[in-house]
XYZ file of C-alpha atoms in Angstrom:
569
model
C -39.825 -30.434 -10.155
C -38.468 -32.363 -12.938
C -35.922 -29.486 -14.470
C -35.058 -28.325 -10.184
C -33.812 -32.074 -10.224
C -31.413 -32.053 -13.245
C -30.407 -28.555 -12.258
C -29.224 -30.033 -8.678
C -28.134 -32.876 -10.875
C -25.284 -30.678 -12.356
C -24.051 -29.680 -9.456
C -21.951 -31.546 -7.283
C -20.989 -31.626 -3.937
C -17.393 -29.279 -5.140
C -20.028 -27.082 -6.953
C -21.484 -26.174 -3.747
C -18.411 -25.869 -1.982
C -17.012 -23.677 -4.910
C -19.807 -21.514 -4.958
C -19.827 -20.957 -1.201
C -16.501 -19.839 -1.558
C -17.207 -17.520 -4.137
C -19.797 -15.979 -2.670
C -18.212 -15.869 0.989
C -15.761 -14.074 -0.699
C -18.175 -11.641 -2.235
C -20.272 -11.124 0.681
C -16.737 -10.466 2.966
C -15.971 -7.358 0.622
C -19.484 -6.330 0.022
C -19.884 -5.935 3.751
C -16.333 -4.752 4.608
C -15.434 -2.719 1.172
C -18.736 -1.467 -0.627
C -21.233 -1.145 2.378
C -19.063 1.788 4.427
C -18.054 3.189 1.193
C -21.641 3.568 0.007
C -21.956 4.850 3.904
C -19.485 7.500 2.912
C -21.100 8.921 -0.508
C -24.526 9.014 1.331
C -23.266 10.887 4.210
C -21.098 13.394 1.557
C -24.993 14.512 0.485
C -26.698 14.631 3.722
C -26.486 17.479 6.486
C -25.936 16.554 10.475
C -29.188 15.708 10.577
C -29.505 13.566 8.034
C -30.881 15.391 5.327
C -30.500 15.129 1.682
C -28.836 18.449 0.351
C -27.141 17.476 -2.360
C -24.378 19.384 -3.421
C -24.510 21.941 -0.743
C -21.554 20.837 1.266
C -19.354 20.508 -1.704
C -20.324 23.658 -2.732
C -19.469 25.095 0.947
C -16.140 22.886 0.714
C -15.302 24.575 -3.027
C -15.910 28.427 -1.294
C -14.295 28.406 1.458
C -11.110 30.042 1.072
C -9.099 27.637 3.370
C -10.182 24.468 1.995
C -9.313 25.692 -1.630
C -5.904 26.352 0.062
C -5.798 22.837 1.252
C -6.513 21.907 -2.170
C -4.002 23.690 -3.947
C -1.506 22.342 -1.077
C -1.900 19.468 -1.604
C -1.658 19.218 -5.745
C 1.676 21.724 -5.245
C 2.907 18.841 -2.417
C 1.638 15.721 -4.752
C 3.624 17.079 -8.001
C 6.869 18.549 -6.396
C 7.077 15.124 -4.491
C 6.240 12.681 -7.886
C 8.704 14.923 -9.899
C 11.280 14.300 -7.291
C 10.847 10.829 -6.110
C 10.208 9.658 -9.817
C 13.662 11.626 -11.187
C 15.568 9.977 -8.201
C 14.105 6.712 -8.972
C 14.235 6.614 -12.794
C 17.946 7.453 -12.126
C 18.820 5.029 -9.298
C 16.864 1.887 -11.137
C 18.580 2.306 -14.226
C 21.303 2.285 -12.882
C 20.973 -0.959 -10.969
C 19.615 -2.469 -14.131
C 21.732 -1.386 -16.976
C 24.859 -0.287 -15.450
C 27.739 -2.447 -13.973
C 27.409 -1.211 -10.478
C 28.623 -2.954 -7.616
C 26.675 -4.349 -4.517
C 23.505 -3.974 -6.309
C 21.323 -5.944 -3.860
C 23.063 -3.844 -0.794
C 22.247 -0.485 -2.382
C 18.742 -1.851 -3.669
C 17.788 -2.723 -0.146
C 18.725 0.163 1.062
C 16.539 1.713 -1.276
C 13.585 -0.028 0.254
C 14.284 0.705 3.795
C 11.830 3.496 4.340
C 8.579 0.834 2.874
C 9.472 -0.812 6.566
C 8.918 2.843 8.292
C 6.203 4.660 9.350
C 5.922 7.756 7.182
C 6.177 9.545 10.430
C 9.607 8.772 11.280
C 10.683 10.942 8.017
C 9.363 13.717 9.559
C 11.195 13.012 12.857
C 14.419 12.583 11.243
C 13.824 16.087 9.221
C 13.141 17.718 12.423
C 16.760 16.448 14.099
C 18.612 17.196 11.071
C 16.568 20.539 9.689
C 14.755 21.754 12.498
C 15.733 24.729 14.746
C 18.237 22.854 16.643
C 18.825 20.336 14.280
C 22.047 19.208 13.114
C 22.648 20.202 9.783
C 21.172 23.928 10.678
C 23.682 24.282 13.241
C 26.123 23.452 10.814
C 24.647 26.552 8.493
C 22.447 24.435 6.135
C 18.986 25.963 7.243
C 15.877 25.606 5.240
C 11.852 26.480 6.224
C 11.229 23.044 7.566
C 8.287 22.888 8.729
C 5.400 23.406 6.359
C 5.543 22.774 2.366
C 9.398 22.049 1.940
C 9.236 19.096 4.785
C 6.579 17.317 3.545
C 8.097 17.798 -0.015
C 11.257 16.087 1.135
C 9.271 13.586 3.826
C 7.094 12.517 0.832
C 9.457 12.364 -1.671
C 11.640 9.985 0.015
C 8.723 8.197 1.213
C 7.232 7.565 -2.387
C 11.557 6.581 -4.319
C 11.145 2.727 -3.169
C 7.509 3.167 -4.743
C 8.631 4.385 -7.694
C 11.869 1.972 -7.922
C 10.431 -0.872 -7.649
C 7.930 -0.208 -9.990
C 10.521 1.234 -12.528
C 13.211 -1.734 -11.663
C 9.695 -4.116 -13.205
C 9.579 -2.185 -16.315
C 13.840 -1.807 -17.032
C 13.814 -5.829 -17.076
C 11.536 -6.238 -19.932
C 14.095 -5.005 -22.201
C 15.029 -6.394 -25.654
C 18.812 -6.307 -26.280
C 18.490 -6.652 -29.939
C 17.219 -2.937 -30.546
C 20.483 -2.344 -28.348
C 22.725 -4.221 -30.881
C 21.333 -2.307 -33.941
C 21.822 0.930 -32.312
C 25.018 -0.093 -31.572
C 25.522 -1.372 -35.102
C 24.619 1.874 -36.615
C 26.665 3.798 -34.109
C 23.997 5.156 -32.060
C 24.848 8.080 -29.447
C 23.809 6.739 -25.582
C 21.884 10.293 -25.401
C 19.865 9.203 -28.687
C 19.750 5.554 -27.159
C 17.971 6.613 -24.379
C 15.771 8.474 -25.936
C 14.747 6.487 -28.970
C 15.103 3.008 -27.162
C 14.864 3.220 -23.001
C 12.265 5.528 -22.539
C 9.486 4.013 -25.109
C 10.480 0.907 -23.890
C 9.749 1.915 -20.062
C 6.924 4.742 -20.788
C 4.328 2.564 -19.603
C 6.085 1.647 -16.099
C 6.867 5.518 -15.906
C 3.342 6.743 -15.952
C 2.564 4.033 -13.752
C 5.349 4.941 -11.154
C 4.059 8.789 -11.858
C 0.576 7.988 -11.159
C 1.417 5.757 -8.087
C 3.399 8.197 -6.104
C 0.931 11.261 -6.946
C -1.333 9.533 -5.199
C 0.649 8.275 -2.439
C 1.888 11.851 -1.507
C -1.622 13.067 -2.221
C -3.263 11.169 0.587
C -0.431 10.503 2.644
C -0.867 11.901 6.604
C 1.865 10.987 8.346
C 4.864 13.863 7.027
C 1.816 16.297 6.880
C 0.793 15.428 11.087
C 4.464 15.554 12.321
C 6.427 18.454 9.852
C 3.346 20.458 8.235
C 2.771 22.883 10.349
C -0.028 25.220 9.715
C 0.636 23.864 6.417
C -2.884 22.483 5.807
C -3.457 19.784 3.028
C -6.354 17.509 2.425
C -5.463 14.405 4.612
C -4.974 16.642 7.823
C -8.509 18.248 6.736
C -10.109 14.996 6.851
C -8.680 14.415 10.297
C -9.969 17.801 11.913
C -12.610 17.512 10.293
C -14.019 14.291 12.018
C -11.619 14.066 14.407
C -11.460 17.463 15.710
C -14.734 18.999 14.894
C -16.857 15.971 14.582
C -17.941 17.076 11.241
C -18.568 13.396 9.262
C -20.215 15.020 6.274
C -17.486 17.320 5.578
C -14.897 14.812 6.696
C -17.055 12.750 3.694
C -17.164 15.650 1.337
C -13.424 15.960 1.744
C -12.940 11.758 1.540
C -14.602 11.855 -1.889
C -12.142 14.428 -2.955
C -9.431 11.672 -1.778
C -10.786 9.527 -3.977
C -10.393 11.098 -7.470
C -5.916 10.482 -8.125
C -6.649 7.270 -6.300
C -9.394 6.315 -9.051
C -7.559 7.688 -11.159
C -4.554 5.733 -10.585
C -6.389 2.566 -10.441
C -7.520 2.923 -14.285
C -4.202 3.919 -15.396
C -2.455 1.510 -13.767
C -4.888 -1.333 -15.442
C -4.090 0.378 -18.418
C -0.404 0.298 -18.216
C -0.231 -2.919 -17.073
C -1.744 -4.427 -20.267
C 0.227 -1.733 -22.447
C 3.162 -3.416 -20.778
C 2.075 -7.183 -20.737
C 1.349 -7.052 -24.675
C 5.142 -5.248 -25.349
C 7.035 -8.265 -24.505
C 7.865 -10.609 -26.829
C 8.720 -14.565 -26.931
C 11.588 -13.788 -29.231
C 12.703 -10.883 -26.841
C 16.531 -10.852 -25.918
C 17.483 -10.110 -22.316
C 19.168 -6.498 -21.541
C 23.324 -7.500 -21.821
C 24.737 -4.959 -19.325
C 28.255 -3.881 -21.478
C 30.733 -2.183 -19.421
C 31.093 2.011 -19.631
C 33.636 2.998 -17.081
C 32.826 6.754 -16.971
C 28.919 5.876 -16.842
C 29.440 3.058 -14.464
C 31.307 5.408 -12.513
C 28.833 7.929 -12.328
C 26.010 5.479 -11.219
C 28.090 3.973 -8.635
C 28.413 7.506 -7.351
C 24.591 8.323 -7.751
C 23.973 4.998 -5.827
C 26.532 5.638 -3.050
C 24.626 8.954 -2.339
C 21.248 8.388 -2.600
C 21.911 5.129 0.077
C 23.904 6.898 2.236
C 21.176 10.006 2.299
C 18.909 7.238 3.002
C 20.911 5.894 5.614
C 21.667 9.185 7.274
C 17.932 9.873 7.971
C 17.026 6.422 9.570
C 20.626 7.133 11.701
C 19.693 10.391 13.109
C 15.947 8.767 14.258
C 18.529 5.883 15.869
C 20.314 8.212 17.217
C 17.661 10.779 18.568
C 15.569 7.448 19.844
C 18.770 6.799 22.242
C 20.021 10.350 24.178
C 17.947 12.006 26.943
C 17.535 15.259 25.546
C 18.357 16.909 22.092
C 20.011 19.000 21.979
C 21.368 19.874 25.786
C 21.568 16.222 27.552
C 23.478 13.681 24.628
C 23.793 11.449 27.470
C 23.331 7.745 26.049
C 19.880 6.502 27.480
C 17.282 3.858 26.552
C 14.864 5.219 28.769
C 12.794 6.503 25.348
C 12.224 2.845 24.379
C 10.713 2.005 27.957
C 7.365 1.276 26.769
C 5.694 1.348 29.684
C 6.175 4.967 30.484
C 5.227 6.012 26.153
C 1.729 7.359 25.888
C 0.750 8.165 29.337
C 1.640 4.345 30.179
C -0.272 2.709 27.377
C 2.886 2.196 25.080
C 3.337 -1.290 25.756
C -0.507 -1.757 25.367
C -0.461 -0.314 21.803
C 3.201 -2.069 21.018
C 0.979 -5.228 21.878
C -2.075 -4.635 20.097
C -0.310 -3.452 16.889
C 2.009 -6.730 16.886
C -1.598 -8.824 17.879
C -3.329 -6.945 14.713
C -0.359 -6.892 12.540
C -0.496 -10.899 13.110
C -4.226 -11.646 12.607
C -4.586 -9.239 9.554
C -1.564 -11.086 7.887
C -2.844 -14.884 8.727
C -6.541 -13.938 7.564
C -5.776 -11.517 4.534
C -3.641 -14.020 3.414
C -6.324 -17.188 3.897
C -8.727 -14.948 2.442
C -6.856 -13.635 -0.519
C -5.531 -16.605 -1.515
C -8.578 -18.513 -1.369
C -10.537 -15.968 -3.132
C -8.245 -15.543 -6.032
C -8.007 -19.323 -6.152
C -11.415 -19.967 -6.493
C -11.635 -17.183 -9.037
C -8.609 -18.205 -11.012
C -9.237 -22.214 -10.828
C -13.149 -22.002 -11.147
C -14.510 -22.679 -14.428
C -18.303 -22.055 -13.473
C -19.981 -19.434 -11.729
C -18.532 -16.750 -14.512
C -20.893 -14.141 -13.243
C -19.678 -14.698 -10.116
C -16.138 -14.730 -10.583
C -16.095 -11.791 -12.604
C -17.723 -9.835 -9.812
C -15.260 -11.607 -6.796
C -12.587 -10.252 -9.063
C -13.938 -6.443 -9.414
C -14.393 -6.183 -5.732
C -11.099 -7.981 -5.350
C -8.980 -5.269 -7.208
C -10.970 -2.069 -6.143
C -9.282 -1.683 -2.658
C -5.972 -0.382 -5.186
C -8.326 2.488 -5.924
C -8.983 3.463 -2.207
C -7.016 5.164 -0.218
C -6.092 4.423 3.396
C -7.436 7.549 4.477
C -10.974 6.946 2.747
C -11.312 3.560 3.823
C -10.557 4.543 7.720
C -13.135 7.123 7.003
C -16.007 4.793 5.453
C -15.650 2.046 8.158
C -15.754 4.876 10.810
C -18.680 6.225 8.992
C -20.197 2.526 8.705
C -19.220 0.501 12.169
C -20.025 3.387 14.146
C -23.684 3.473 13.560
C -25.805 1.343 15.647
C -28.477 1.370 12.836
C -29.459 3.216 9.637
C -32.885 4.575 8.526
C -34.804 3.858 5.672
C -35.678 6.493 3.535
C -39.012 7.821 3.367
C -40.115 5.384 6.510
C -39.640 5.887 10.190
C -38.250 2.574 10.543
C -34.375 1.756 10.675
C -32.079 -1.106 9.752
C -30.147 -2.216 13.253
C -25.959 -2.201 12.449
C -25.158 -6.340 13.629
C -21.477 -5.332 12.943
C -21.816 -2.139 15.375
C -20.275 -4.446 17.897
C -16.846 -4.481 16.830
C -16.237 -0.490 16.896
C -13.837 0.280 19.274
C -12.041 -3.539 19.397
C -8.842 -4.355 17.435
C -11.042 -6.795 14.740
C -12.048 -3.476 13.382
C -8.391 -2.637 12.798
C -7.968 -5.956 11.183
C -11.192 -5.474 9.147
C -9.361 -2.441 8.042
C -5.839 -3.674 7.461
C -7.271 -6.631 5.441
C -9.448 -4.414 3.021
C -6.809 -1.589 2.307
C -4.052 -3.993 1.954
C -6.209 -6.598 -0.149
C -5.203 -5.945 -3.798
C -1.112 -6.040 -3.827
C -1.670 -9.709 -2.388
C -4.525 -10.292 -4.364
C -2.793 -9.699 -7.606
C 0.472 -11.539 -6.618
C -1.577 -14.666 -5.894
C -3.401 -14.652 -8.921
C 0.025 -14.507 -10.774
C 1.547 -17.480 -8.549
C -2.113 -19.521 -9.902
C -1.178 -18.671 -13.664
C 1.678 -19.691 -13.498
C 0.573 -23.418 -12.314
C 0.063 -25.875 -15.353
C -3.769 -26.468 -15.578
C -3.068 -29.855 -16.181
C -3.279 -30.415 -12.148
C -7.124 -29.805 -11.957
C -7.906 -31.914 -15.007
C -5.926 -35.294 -13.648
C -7.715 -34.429 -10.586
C -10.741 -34.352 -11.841
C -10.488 -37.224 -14.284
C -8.849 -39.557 -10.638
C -12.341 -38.181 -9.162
C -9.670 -36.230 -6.586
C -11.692 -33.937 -4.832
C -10.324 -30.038 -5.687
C -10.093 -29.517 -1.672
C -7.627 -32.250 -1.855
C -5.891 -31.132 -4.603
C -5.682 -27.855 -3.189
C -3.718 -28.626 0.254
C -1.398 -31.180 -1.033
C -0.769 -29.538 -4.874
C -1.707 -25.664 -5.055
C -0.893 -24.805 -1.912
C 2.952 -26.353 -1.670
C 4.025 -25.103 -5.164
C 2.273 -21.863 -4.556
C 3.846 -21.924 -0.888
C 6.619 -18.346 -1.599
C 3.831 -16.575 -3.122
C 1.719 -17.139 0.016
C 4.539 -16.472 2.335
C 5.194 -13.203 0.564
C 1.678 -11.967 0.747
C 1.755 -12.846 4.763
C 4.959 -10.175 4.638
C 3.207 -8.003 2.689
C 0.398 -7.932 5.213
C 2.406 -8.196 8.266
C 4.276 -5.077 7.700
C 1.965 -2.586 6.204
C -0.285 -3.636 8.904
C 2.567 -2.563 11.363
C 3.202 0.806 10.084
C 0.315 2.130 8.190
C -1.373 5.204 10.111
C -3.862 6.660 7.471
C -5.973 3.628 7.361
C -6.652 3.293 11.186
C -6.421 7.014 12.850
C -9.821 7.204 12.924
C -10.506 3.795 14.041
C -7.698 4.662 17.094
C -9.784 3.745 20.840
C -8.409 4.062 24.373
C -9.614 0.638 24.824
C -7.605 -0.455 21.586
C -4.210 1.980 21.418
C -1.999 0.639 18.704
C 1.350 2.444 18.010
C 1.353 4.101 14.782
C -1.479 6.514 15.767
C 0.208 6.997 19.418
C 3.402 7.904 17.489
C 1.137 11.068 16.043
C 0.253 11.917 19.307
C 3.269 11.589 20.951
C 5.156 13.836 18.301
C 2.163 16.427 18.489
C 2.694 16.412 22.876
C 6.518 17.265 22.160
C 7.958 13.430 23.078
C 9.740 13.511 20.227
C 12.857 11.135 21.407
C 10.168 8.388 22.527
C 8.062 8.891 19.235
C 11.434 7.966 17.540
C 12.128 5.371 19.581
C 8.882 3.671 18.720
C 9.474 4.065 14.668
C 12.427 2.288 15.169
C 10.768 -0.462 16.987
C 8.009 -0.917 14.210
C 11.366 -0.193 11.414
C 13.542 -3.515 13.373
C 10.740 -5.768 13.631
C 9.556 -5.205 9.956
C 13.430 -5.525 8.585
C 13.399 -8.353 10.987
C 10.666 -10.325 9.398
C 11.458 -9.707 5.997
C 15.025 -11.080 6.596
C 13.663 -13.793 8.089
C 11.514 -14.376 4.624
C 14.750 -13.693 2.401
C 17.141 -16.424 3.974
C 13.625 -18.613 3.912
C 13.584 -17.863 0.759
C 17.391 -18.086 -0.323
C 17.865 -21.444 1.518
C 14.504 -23.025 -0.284
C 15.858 -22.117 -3.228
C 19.645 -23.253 -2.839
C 18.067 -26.591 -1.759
C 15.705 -26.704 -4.694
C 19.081 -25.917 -7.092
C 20.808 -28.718 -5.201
C-alpha cells in the first residue's frame, strides 16, 4: 500500500491528463489503423467460409494468368509513369531553383494545380483531347488512348507536383561554396551537375522516385475512367470486392498493394535522415548567377510544361460547359445542375463530401496536433510515446486503396469469432458502416502522417524554454498549451486543416468501397458517372471539387501573406 502511494505520489494531476492523451491517441489508431488492417491479413489466409488456408489464395492469385497480367501492368504503368513524372520534375524544379526564371511562384503554382484535382479529371481531359472525337485527334495527333498509354500520361502528370515538391525540398539545401570552387577551377556546368547537383540531391531523388512509384502503383482513378480492359491491380481490388464480392481475394490482392507502399515508407525514413545529417551550420545558400542561354531554355521548359498543364484543366472547363461533344458546342451549364447528376443524388453527394471534407479536417487536425504534441512535449511515458509515434507515421506506408479495403473488411462485420471456440466477439463500431463518420474515420487515418509530421516540425521548432517557466510558475501545461503552443504554432495548424480539407475532397481510392446510397459523396459518383457515359457532368463535378480546393488554399495563402506582412511591419 505504502509503494501504490508514492507511485500515485509522482504523478500529478497533468500526469494523468498527459497520459490519457497519450493513450487516447493510441487507442484512436489501434482501433481505426491496426484493428481493420489485422482484419485484412486474417481474411488474405482464410477462404469464404472462414477457414484457415494459408497460402492457397495467393497461390491461386500468382497462377492465374490474368492476375499476373495485372501485375505486370501495373509495374510497366508504375515505372513508365516515375521515369516520366520524375524527368519532368527534376527538370522543372531546378529550374525554379537555380535558374533566373521569371514568375517563379506563377509557374510553380501551376505546377501544383492537379494536387487540387481528382485523379479522375486527367482521364476526362485525355478523353476530350485524345479520344476518338477528341480534339487533338481530329487535328491528326492520334494515339491508343485508352488502356496503358492513358494511364501512363494520366499518372504521370498526376504524380510531377509529387515529385516537385519533393525535389524543390532537396535543391534548397544547397551549399554555394562547392559552387565557387568549381567555378574557381573552371568547372564545365555538365561536370557541375554531375559531380555537385546530383550527390547533393540523390537522397530527395530516390525519395521523389520511390514516392511516385507508389502513387501510380495504387492509384484508381486514371485506371477507372481511361484503362480500358487495361487491367492493373487497383481496378482488381475493386472487382474483386466490389464486383464479385470476393473479400479474400480483394485481401490477397490489398496485401500485394502494400509491398512499394512499405517499401516507400522505409526509404523515405531513410532518406530523410541521409538528408537531415548533409546540411551543415556553415552551409552557404545556392547564389542563382545569371546564364542567358540556360535561363532561356528553362524559361522555355517552364512556359511549356504550365501551359500543357493548363491546357488539360481547360479542355475539362470547357467540356464541363457545352451540351454535347462533339455535335451540340452550344454554351450550357446544365452539366453543373446538381440536382439532375447521379440519378438526382448529385447535390446529396456535393453535400456530404463538403460535410466530410469539413469534419475530417477539424478532427484530423485536433487529433494530430494533439497527439504529436503530447508526444513531442512529453517527457514521461517513453514507452508510450514511442509507440503513439510508430502508429502515428505508419498511415505513410498504407495506401488509400488498402485502408478503404481494411475498414470495409473491419466495420462491416457485426462480430468476429474466436478461434477454436463457438463464441464471437460483437463489432460495437459496426454501427457506423454505411454513415459519412466512416468516411471521416477513413479520411483521418489515410491522411494522418503528412500532418502528423508537419506538426511535429512546427513543436521543434518552439524553444523548450516555454514548458520549463511553466512548470517552474506551477502554470498548468493545458494552459500553456492554448495561450503559448497553440498561437505560435497557429500556420502549422492551419496548414494541416488544408491539407486535410482538400485531400478529403478529392481522394477516391480511400473511400470507393466505403461509397453507400444512404451516404453518396462525389468523388466515387464521378467514377460512376464517367463509367454510365455522362462524361460532360462528370467534368463538371471535377471542376467543382478543383474551384473549391484552389479556393481554400487561396484563402490560406493571402491568410498567410497578410500575417506575415503584419508580423514584418
Amino acid at each position: 500500500m505504502k509503494k501504490r502511494n508514492n507511485w500515485l505520489r509522482r504523478f500529478s494531476k497533468e500526469d494523468f491528463v498527459r497520459a490519457a492523451a497519450i493513450y487516447g491517441i493510441i487507442v484512436f489508431l489501434f482501433v481505426f489503423l491496426a484493428c481493420p488492417l489485422v482484419t485484412l491479413f486474417v481474411k488474405a489466409f482464410q477462404d469464404k467460409d472462414g477457414f484457415f488456408v494459408g497460402l492457397a489464395q495467393f497461390r491461386e492469385y500468382f497462377t492465374s494468368k490474368a492476375m499476373v497480367y495485372s501485375i505486370s501492368n501495373t509495374f510497366v504503368i508504375s515505372i513508365s509513369s516515375t521515369v516520366i513524372s520524375v524527368l519532368l520534375a527534376f527538370v522543372f524544379s531546378y529550374s525554379l531553383s537555380r535558374k533566373n526564371v521569371p514568375f517563379k511562384s506563377f509557374f510553380r503554382y501551376v505546377g501544383m494545380i492537379p494536387i487540387f484535382a481528382p485523379t479522375m479529371l486527367l482521364g476526362i481531359a485525355l478523353i476530350y483531347l485524345f479520344g476518338n472525337q477528341g480534339i487533338l485527334t481530329a487535328l491528326g495527333l492520334k494515339i491508343p488512348l485508352y488502356g496503358k498509354t492513358g494511364i501512363i500520361i494520366a499518372e504521370s502528370i498526376y504524380c510531377f507536383p509529387v515529385a516537385t515538391t519533393i525535389l524543390m525540398v532537396a535543391f534548397s539545401a544547397a551549399d554555394n561554396r562547392l559552387y565557387e570552387a568549381a567555378d574557381t577551377m573552371r568547372t564545365s556546368a555538365l561536370r557541375k551537375m554531375i559531380t555537385i547537383t546530383i550527390p547533393n540531391v540523390k537522397y530527395g531523388l530516390i525519395n521523389a522516385i520511390f514516392v511516385t512509384f507508389t502513387y501510380s502503383f495504387t492509384d484508381f482513378g486514371a485506371p477507372s475512367v481511361v484503362g480500358g480492359n487495361y487491367n492493373v491491380l487497383a481496378t482488381d481490388v475493386y472487382k474483386q470486392v466490389v464486383g464479385q464480392q470476393n473479400f479474400n481475394m480483394g485481401a490477397v490482392v490489398g496485401m500485394i498493394l502494400l509491398f512499394p507502399a512499405v517499401l516507400s515508407f522505409f526509404v523515405d525514413w531513410f532518406t530523410n535522415q541521409k538528408q537531415s545529417s548533409s546540411i551543415s551550420s556553415k552551409s552557404v545558400p545556392y547564389q542563382i548567377k545569371p546564364h542567358p542561354v540556360s535561363d532561356v531554355a528553362a524559361t522555355v521548359f517552364c512556359v511549356l510544361v504550365s501551359l500543357a498543364m493548363i491546357l488539360f484543366f481547360a479542355v475539362a472547363l470547357f467540356a464541363s460547359l457545352i451540351k454535347l461533344w462533339p455535335y451540340n458546342l452550344t454554351f450550357t451549364l446544365d452539366n453543373y445542375n446538381l440536382a439532375k447528376a447521379g440519378s438526382g443524388s448529385g447535390l446529396a453527394a456535393f453535400r456530404n463530401s463538403i460535410l466530410v471534407s469539413l469534419i475530417s479536417a477539424l478532427l484530423g487536425t485536433v487529433v494530430t496536433f494533439l497527439g504529436a504534441y503530447m508526444i513531442e512535449k512529453t517527457k514521461k511515458f517513453y514507452i508510450s510515446r514511442k509507440i503513439a509515434y510508430f502508429l502515428s507515421i505508419t498511415p505513410l506506408a498504407i495506401p488509400g486503396t488498402v485502408v478503404g479495403l481494411s475498414f470495409i473488411m473491419f466495420f462491416n462485420a457485426p462480430s468476429f469469432g474466436i478461434p477454436f471456440s463457438e463464441y464471437a466477439l460483437i463489432n460495437p463500431l459496426h454501427g457506423i458502416y454505411g454513415t459519412i463518420w466512416i468516411l471521416v474515420f477513413a479520411n483521418m487515418i489515410h491522411f494522418y502522417s503528412v500532418p502528423f509530421s508537419t506538426a511535429t516540425t512546427a513543436l521543434k521548432g518552439l524553444d523548450r524554454e516555454f514548458e520549463t517557466v511553466s512548470e517552474s510558475l506551477a502554470v498548468p501545461f493545458y494552459r500553456t498549451f492554448f495561450r503559448v503552443t497553440v498561437p505560435l504554432c497557429l500556420p502549422a495548424i492551419c496548414e494541416m486543416g488544408v491539407y486535410f480539407f482538400v485531400n478529403s475532397l478529392v481522394t477516391v481510392s480511400a473511400v470507393v468501397f466505403l461509397y453507400s446510397p444512404t451516404a453518396p459523396i462525389t468523388s466515387v459518383m464521378i467514377v460512376s458517372m464517367q463509367g454510365a457515359g455522362q462524361t460532360a457532368p462528370a467534368a463538371a463535378m471535377c471542376m467543382l471539387l478543383l474551384f473549391i480546393n484552389l479556393a481554400v488554399r487561396l484563402v490560406y495563402e493571402g491568410l498567410r501573406c497578410r500575417s506575415a506582412a503584419k508580423r514584418n511591419v
